[in-house]
XYZ file of C-alpha atoms in Angstrom:
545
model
C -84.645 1.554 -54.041
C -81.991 -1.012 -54.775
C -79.741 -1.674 -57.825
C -79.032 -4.684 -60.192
C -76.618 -6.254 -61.268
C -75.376 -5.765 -64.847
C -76.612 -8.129 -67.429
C -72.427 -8.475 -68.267
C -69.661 -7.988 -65.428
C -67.230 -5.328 -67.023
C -63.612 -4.918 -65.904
C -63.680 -1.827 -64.082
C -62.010 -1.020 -60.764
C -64.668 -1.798 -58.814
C -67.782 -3.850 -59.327
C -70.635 -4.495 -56.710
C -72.961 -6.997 -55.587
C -76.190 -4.590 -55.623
C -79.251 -7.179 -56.778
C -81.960 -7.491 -55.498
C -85.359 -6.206 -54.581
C -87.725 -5.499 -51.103
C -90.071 -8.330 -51.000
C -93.054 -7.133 -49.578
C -94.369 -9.164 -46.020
C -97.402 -10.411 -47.950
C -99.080 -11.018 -51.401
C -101.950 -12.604 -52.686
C -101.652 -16.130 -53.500
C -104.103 -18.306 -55.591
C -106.110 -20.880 -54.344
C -104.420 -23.761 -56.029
C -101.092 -22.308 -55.371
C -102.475 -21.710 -51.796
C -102.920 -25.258 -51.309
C -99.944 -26.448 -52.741
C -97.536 -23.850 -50.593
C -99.457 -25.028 -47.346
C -98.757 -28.656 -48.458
C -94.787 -27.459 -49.101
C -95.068 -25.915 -45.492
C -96.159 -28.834 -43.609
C -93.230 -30.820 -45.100
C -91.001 -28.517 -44.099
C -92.107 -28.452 -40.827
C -92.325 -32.201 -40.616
C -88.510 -32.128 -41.704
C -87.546 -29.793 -39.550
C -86.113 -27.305 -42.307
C -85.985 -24.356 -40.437
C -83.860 -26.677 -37.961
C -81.253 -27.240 -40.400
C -77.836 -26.290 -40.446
C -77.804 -25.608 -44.069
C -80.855 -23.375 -43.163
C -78.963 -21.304 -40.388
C -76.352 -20.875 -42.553
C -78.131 -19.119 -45.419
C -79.676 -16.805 -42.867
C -76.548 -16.141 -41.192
C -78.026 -17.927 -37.830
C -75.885 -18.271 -34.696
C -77.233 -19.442 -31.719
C -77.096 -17.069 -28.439
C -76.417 -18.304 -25.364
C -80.306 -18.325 -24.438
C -80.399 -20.648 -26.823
C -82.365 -18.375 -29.219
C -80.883 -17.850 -32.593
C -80.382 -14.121 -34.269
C -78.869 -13.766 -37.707
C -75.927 -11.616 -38.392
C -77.405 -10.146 -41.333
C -78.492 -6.702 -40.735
C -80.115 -5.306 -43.529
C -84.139 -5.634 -43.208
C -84.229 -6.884 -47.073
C -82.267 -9.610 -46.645
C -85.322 -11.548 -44.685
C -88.676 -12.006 -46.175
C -90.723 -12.240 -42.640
C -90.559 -9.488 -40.502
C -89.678 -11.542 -37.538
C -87.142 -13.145 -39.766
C -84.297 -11.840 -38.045
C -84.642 -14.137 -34.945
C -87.159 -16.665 -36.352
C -85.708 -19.077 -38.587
C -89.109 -21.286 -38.728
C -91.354 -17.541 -39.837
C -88.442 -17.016 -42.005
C -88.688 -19.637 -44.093
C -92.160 -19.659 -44.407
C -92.066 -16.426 -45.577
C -89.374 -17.496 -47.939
C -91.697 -20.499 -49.678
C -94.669 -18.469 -50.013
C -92.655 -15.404 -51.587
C -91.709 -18.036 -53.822
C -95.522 -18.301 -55.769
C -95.349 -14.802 -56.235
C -97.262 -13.954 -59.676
C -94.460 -12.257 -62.299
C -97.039 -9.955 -62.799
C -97.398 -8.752 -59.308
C -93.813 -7.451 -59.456
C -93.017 -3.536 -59.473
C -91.016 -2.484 -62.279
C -87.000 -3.086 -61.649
C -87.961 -5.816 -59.171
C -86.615 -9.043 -59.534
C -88.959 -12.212 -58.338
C -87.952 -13.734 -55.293
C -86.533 -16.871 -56.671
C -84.263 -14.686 -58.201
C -83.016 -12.876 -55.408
C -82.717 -15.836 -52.939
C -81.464 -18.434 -55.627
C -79.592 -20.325 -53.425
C -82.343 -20.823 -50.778
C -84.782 -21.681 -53.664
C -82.408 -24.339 -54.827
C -81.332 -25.296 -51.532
C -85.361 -25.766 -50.676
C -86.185 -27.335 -54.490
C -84.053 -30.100 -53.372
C -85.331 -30.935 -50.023
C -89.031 -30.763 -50.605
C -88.875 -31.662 -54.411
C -90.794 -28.552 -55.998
C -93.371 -29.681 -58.713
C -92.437 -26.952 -61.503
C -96.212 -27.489 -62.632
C -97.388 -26.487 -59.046
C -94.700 -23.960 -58.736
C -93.359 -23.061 -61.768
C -89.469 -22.138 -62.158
C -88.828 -18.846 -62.971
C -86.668 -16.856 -65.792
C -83.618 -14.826 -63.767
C -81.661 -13.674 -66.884
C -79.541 -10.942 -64.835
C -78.380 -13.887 -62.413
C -78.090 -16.305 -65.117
C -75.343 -13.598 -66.948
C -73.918 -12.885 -63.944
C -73.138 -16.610 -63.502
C -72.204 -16.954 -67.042
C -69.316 -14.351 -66.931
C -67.808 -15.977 -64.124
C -68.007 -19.862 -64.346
C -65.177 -21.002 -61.969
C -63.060 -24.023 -61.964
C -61.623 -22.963 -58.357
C -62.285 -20.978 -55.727
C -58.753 -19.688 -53.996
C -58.687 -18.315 -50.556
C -56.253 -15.141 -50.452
C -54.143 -13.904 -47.658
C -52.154 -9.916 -47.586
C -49.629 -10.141 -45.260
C -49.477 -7.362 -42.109
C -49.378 -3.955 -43.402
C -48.695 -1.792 -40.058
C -49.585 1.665 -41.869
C -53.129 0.875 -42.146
C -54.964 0.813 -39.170
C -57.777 -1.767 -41.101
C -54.818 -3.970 -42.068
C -52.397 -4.400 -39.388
C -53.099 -7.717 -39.338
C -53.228 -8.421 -42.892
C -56.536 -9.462 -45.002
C -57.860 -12.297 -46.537
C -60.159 -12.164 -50.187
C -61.603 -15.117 -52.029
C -60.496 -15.446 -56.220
C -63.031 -17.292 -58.184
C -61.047 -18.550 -60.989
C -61.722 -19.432 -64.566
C -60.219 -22.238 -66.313
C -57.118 -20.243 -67.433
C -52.807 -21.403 -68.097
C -50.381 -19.769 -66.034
C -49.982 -18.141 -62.413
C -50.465 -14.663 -64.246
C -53.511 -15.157 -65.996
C -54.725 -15.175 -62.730
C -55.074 -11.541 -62.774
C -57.968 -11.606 -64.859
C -60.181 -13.405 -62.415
C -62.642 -11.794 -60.052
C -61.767 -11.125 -56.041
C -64.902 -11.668 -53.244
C -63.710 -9.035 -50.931
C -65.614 -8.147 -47.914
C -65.425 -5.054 -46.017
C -66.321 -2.098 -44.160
C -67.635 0.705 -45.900
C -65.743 3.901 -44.086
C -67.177 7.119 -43.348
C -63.955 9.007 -42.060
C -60.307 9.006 -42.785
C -59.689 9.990 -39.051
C -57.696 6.819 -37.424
C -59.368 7.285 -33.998
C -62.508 7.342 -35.159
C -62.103 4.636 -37.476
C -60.753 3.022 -34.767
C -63.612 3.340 -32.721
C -66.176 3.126 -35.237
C -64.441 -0.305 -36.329
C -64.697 -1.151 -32.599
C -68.040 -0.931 -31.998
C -69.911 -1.638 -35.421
C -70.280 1.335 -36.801
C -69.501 0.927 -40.234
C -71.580 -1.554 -42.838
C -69.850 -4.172 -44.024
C -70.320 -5.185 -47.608
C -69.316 -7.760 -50.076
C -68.352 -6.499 -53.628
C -66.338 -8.383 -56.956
C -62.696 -6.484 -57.622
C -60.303 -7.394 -60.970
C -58.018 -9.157 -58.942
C -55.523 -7.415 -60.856
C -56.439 -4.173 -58.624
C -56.179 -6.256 -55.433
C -52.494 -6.954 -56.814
C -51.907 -3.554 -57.919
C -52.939 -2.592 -54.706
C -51.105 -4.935 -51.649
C -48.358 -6.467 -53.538
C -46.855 -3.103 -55.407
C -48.819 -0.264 -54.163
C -48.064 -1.430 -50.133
C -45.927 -3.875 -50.414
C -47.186 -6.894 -48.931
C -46.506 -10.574 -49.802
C -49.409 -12.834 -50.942
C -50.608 -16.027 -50.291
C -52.875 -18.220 -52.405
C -54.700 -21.349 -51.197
C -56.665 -23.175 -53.997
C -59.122 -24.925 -52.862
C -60.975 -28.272 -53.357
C -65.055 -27.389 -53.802
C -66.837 -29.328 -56.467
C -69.286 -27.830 -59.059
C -71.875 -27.753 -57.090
C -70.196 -26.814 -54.161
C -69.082 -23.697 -55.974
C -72.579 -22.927 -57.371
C -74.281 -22.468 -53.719
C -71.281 -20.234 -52.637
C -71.820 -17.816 -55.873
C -75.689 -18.093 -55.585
C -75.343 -17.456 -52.079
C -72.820 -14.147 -52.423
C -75.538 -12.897 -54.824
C -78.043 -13.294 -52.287
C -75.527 -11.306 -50.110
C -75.082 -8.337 -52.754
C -76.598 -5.024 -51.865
C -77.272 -6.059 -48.041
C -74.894 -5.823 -45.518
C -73.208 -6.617 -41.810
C -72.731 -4.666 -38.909
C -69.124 -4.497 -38.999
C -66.953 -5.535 -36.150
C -63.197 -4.987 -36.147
C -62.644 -8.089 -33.946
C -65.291 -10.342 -34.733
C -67.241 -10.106 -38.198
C -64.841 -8.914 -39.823
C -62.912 -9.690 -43.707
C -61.725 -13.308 -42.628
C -64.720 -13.922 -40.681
C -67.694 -14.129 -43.212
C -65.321 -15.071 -45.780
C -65.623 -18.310 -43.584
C -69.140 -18.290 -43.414
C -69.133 -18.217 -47.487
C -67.272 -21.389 -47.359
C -69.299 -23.167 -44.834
C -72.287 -22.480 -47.212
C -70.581 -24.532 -49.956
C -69.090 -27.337 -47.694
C -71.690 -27.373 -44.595
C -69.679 -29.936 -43.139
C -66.839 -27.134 -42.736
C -67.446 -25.553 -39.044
C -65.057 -22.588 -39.462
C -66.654 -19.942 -37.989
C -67.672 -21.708 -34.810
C -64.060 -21.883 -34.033
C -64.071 -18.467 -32.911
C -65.574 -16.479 -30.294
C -64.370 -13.459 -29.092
C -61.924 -12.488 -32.018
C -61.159 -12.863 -35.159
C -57.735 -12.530 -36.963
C -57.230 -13.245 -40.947
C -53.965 -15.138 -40.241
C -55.773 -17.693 -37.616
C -58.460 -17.767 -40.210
C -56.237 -19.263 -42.804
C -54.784 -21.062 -39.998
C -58.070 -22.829 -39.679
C -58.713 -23.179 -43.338
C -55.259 -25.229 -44.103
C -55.758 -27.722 -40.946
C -59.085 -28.696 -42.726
C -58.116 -32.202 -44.273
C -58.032 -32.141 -48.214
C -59.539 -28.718 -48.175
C -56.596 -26.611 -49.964
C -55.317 -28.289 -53.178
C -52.066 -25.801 -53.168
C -50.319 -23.109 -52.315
C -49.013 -20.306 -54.074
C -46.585 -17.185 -53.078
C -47.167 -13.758 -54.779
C -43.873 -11.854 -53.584
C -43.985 -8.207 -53.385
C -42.572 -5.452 -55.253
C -39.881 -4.955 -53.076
C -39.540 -8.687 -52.109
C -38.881 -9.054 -55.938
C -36.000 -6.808 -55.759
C -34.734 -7.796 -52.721
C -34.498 -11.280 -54.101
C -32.021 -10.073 -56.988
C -30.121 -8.540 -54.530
C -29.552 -11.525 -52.658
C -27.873 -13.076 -56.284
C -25.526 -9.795 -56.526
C -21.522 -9.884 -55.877
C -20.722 -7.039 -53.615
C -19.455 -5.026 -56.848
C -22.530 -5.609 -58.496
C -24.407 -4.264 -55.233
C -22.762 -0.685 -55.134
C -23.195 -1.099 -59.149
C -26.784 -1.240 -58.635
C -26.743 1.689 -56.042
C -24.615 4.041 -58.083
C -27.148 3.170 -61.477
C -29.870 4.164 -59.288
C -28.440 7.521 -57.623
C -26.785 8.132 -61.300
C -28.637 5.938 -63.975
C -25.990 7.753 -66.338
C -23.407 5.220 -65.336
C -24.924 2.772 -67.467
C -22.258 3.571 -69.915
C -19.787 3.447 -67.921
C -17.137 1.201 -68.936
C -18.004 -0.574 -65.245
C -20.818 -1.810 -66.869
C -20.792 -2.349 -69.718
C -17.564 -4.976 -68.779
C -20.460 -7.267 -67.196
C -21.651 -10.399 -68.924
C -25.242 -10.616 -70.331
C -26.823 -12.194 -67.199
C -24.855 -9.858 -64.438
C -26.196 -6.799 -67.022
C -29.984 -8.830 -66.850
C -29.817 -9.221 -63.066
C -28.767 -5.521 -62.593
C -31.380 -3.754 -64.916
C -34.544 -6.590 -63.944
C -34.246 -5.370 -59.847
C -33.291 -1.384 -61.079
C -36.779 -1.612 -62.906
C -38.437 -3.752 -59.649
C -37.341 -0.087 -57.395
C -38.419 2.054 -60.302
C -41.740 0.395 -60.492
C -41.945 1.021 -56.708
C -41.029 4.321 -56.536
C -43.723 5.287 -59.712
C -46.114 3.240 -57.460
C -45.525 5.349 -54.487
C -45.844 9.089 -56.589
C -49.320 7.152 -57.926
C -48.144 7.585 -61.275
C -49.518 6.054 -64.664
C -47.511 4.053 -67.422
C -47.696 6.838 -69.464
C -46.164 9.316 -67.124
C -42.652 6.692 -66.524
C -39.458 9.072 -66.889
C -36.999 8.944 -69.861
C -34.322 7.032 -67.195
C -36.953 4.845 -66.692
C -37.577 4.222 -70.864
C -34.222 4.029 -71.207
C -33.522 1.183 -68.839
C -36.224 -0.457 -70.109
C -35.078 -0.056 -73.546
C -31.649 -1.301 -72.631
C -32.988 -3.955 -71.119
C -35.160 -5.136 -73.938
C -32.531 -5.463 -76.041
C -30.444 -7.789 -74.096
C -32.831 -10.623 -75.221
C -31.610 -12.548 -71.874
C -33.909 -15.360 -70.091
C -32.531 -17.785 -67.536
C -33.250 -21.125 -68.556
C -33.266 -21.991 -65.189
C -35.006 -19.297 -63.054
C -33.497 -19.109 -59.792
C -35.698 -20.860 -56.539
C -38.130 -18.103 -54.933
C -37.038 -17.037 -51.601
C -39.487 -15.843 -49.292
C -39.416 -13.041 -47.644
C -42.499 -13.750 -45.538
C -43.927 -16.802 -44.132
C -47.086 -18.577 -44.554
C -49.796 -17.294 -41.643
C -51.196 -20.733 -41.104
C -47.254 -21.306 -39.760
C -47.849 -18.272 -36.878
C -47.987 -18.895 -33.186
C -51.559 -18.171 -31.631
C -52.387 -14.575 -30.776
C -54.285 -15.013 -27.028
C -52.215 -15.025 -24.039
C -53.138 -15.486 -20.042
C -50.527 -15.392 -17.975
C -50.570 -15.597 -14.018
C -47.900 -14.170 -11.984
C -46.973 -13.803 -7.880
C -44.526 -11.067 -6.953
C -43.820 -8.273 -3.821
C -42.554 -4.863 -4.385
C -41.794 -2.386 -1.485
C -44.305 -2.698 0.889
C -46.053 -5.759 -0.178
C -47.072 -8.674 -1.861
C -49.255 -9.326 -5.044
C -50.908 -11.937 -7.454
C -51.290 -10.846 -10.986
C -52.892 -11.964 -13.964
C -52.702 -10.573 -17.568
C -54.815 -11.118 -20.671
C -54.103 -10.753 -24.134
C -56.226 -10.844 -26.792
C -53.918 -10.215 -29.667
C -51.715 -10.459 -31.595
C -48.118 -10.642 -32.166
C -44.799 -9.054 -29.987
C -41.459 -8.068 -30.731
C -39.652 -11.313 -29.054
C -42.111 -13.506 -29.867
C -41.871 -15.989 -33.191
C -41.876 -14.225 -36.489
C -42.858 -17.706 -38.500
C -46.309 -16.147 -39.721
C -46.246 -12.654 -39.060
C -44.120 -9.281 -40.581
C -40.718 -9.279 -39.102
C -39.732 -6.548 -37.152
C -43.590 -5.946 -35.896
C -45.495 -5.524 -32.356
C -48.850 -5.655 -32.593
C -50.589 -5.727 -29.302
C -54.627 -4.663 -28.593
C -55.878 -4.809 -25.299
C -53.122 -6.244 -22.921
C -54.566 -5.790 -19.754
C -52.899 -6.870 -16.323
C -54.507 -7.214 -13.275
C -53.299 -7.468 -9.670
C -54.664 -8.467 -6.313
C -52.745 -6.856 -2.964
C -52.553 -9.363 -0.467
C -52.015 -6.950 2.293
C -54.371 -3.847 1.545
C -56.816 -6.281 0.096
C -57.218 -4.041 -3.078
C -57.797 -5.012 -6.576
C -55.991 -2.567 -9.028
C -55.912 -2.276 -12.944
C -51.710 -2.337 -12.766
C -51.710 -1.773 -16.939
C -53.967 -1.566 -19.461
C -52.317 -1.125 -23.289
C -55.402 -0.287 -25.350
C -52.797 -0.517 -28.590
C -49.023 -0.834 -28.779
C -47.382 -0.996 -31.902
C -43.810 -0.971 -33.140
C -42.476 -1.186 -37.048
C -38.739 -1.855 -36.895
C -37.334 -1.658 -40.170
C -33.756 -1.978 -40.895
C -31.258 0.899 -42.384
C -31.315 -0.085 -46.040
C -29.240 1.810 -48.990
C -32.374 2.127 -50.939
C -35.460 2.557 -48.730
C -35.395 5.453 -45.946
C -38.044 3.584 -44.107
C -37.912 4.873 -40.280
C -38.645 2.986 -37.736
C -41.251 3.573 -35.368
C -42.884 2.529 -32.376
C -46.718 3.908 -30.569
C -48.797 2.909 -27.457
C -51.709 4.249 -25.923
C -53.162 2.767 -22.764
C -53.221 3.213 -18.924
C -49.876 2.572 -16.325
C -49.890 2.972 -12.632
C -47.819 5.189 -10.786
C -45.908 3.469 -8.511
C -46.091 5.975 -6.050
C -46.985 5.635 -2.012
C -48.648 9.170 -2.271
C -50.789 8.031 -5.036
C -51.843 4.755 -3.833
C -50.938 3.001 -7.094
C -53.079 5.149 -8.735
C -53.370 4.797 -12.529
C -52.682 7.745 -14.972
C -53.535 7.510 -18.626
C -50.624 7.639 -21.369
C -49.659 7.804 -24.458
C -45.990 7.686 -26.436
C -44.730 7.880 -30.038
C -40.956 7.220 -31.054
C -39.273 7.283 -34.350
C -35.773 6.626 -35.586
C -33.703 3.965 -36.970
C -33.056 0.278 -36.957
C -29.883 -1.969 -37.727
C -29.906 -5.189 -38.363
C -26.667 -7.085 -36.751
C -27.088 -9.853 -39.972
């Protein structure tokens, strides 16, 4: 049995897209109404409907390289034929005559199937002109609400930067916000964040890893506060965001909200590499721009930052662009405006917070004071975000500073320019590498080639990407003896990762680096035979500027 939407969308920390109802493979339809769907089904076959682009997208339709198509959908509710899955012509058939199904027929909970596909009933209204006498329009009053409580004037593509210490976000993650008509960047925080992912079974990193490999998780769509999307990456983890507003009309924006409820309480295999967060975020837009062909752009993998990559080179598709600096990036940017006095000021307040009547500071002027307490409150905030601590359960220091603060009664009337501490991802080189290579060693020569899928090494351009990062998934190198003739796997680096984070006076981040893949030994007695490994280092970074 599935669940419904609420008739009103509350601000709690999580709400989800469960709608919806089974729709049975058959029902009994009227004569007259019999007549009248047979007449809607020849037009739609004489149109070609189930040919349509439009159409494929609803259903999720790519096409194989038989030539067949399959949908990616994988939940058996989702399609009203049985065959639906892999017939797009059965499915919407199926979908037309569920559309004449008597109110009264309907088990109790169950929505009508206009209701639960309102996108393709519009979608197929339009095209074939529905005569509401014929086929009358039914009364959806938990969609309608649903709609009602979030009436958006933009829909903004999202983007968390790289956060190495989750294995599901090492290469960051992109959300949708749908936005009501609201003033000011942080008013923002009361809209509503489309978020799709995988629903995981295990807190074990190999077997998410795995499981994530090889779609073994569901993937799901579901509506966050985006306030707890903030809360979350940009103080809880620390990652920059980036906002990209984007230019859908009214309509435009109707079909992608009609078509995410369609989407609630059914899911997607979910692939690590492939259909993944950025990837049917795509496929949402697509739905309310067809002419957008974003997700045919990739094949074999999928990566958020190439996704927004993909998004920006669209022409007149994002309106703006908007930079949501993290905690620390916050406080890091004050720092940047301190003396070298007021620096070891700053350290000494925060290893003795006493100081603050010392005689040190209280010789500063209003703004050095301002400067001083605003990024000693941007590392307490951190540090209560780290111990997953309340408001309520701040320390007196903590009061106190704020106090002291508050009654400085100090704004700049010229804030100082934002400097970024991370790049924009659509700015990032691309992740796949081939490279071919000729080469002799002892005894004789070789031709290699090597093949990476993704994603990002140490040496290579940080414009894009977390500095200090390697990120690198299935680097495999191949190489042909000329000599013995023999084909050998020379290395095979399943993952490699490395986090270098330089010695700071405030964080005691270590640095760290991990692999885990296959090397040959380079050996005579072994015959270049290849020996699995694995290595883990930790220790400290310095940066020279």
């Amino acid at each position: 049995m599935r669940l419904h939407a609420r008739d009103r969308i509350p601000f709690i920390f999580l709400v989800t897209l469960l709608i919806g109802g089974a729709i049975p493979a058959s029902f009994a339809v009227d004569r007259p109404s019999e007549d009248y769907l047979n007449e809607l089904t020849r037009q739609a076959q004489a149109q070609g409907l189930h040919r349509d682009r439009f159409w494929h997208l609803l259903l999720h339709y790519k096409k194989s390289i038989f030539g067949t198509v399959e949908s990616q959908e994988d939940a058996p509710p989702f399609f009203n034929s049985l065959s639906g899955k892999s017939d797009s012509e059965a499915e919407l058939d199926a979908t037309l005559k569920s559309f004449f199904k008597s109110p009264g027929d309907l088990k109790a909970g169950e929505e009508h199937p206009q209701c639960v596909f309102p996108a393709r009933y519009k979608w197929l209204k339009a095209k074939l002109s529905f005569d509401p006498a014929r086929l009358p329009k039914q009364q959806c009053e938990r969609l309608e609400s649903w709609l009602q409580g979030l009436t958006p004037e933009k829909i903004t593509l999202v983007f968390a930067s790289h956060f190495l210490n989750n294995p599901g976000s090492m290469f960051g993650h992109t959300l949708l916000r749908i936005d009501k008509k609201r003033e000011g960047p942080q008013q923002k925080l009361l809209d509503y964040g489309v978020n799709y992912a995988a629903v995981a079974d295990t807190d074990n990193v190999m077997a998410y890893t795995v499981k994530g490999l090889f779609g073994g998780f569901k993937g799901v769509f579901s509506l966050y506060p985006y306030y707890v999307k903030v809360q979350e990456y940009n103080n809880l983890e620390n990652r920059d965001i980036w906002e990209y507003e984007l230019n859908f009309n009214e309509d435009q924006m109707n079909y992608l909200l009609l078509h995410l409820w369609e989407l609630g309480g059914n899911y997607f295999d979910y692939w690590y590499f492939q259909e993944n967060c950025a990837y049917h975020l795509l496929s949402l837009l697509e739905v309310a721009d067809p002419n957008l062909h974003l997700t045919d752009q990739f094949t074999f993998h999928v990566i958020p930052g190439e996704t927004v990559r993909v998004v920006t080179a669209q022409k007149g598709l994002v309106s703006q662009k908007a930079y949501r600096p993290s905690l620390l990036s916050q406080m890091n940017q004050k720092r940047l405006r301190m003396s070298d006095n007021q620096k070891k000021l700053f350290y000494r307040l925060i290893e003795e917070p006493r100081r603050v009547d010392d005689k040190e500071y209280l010789d500063l002027s209003v703004p050095e004071k301002a400067l001083i307490l605003d990024a000693y409150l941007d590392y307490a905030q951190y540090k209560n975000m780290q111990q997953e601590r309340t408001a309520a359960a701040i320390d007196p220091t903590t009061r106190r500073m704020l106090l002291e603060r508050s009654q400085l009664s100090y704004r700049p009337d010229d804030p100082p320019e934002t400097v970024r501490f991370s790049s924009p991802p659509e700015l990032g080189h691309g992740s796949a590498r081939v490279a071919a290579r000729i080469g002799r060693n002892e005894t004789e020569r070789f031709e290699e080639i090597s093949i990476r899928p993704a994603f990002h090494d140490l040496l290579a351009n940080d414009a894009g990407y977390g500095r200090g990062s390697q990120i690198l998934f299935l680097d495999v190198t191949a190489r042909r003896y000329t000599d013995s003739e023999e084909t050998k796997i020379d290395s095979l680096k399943l993952i490699d990762l490395a986090s270098l984070t330089p010695k700071d006076p405030l964080l005691n981040k270590k640095s760290w680096t991990a692999s885990v893949g296959i090397d040959t030994v380079k050996d005579l007695d072994c015959h270049y035979c290849n020996s699995f490994k694995g290595n883990y280092g930790i220790g400290r970074a310095y940066s020279g500027g």
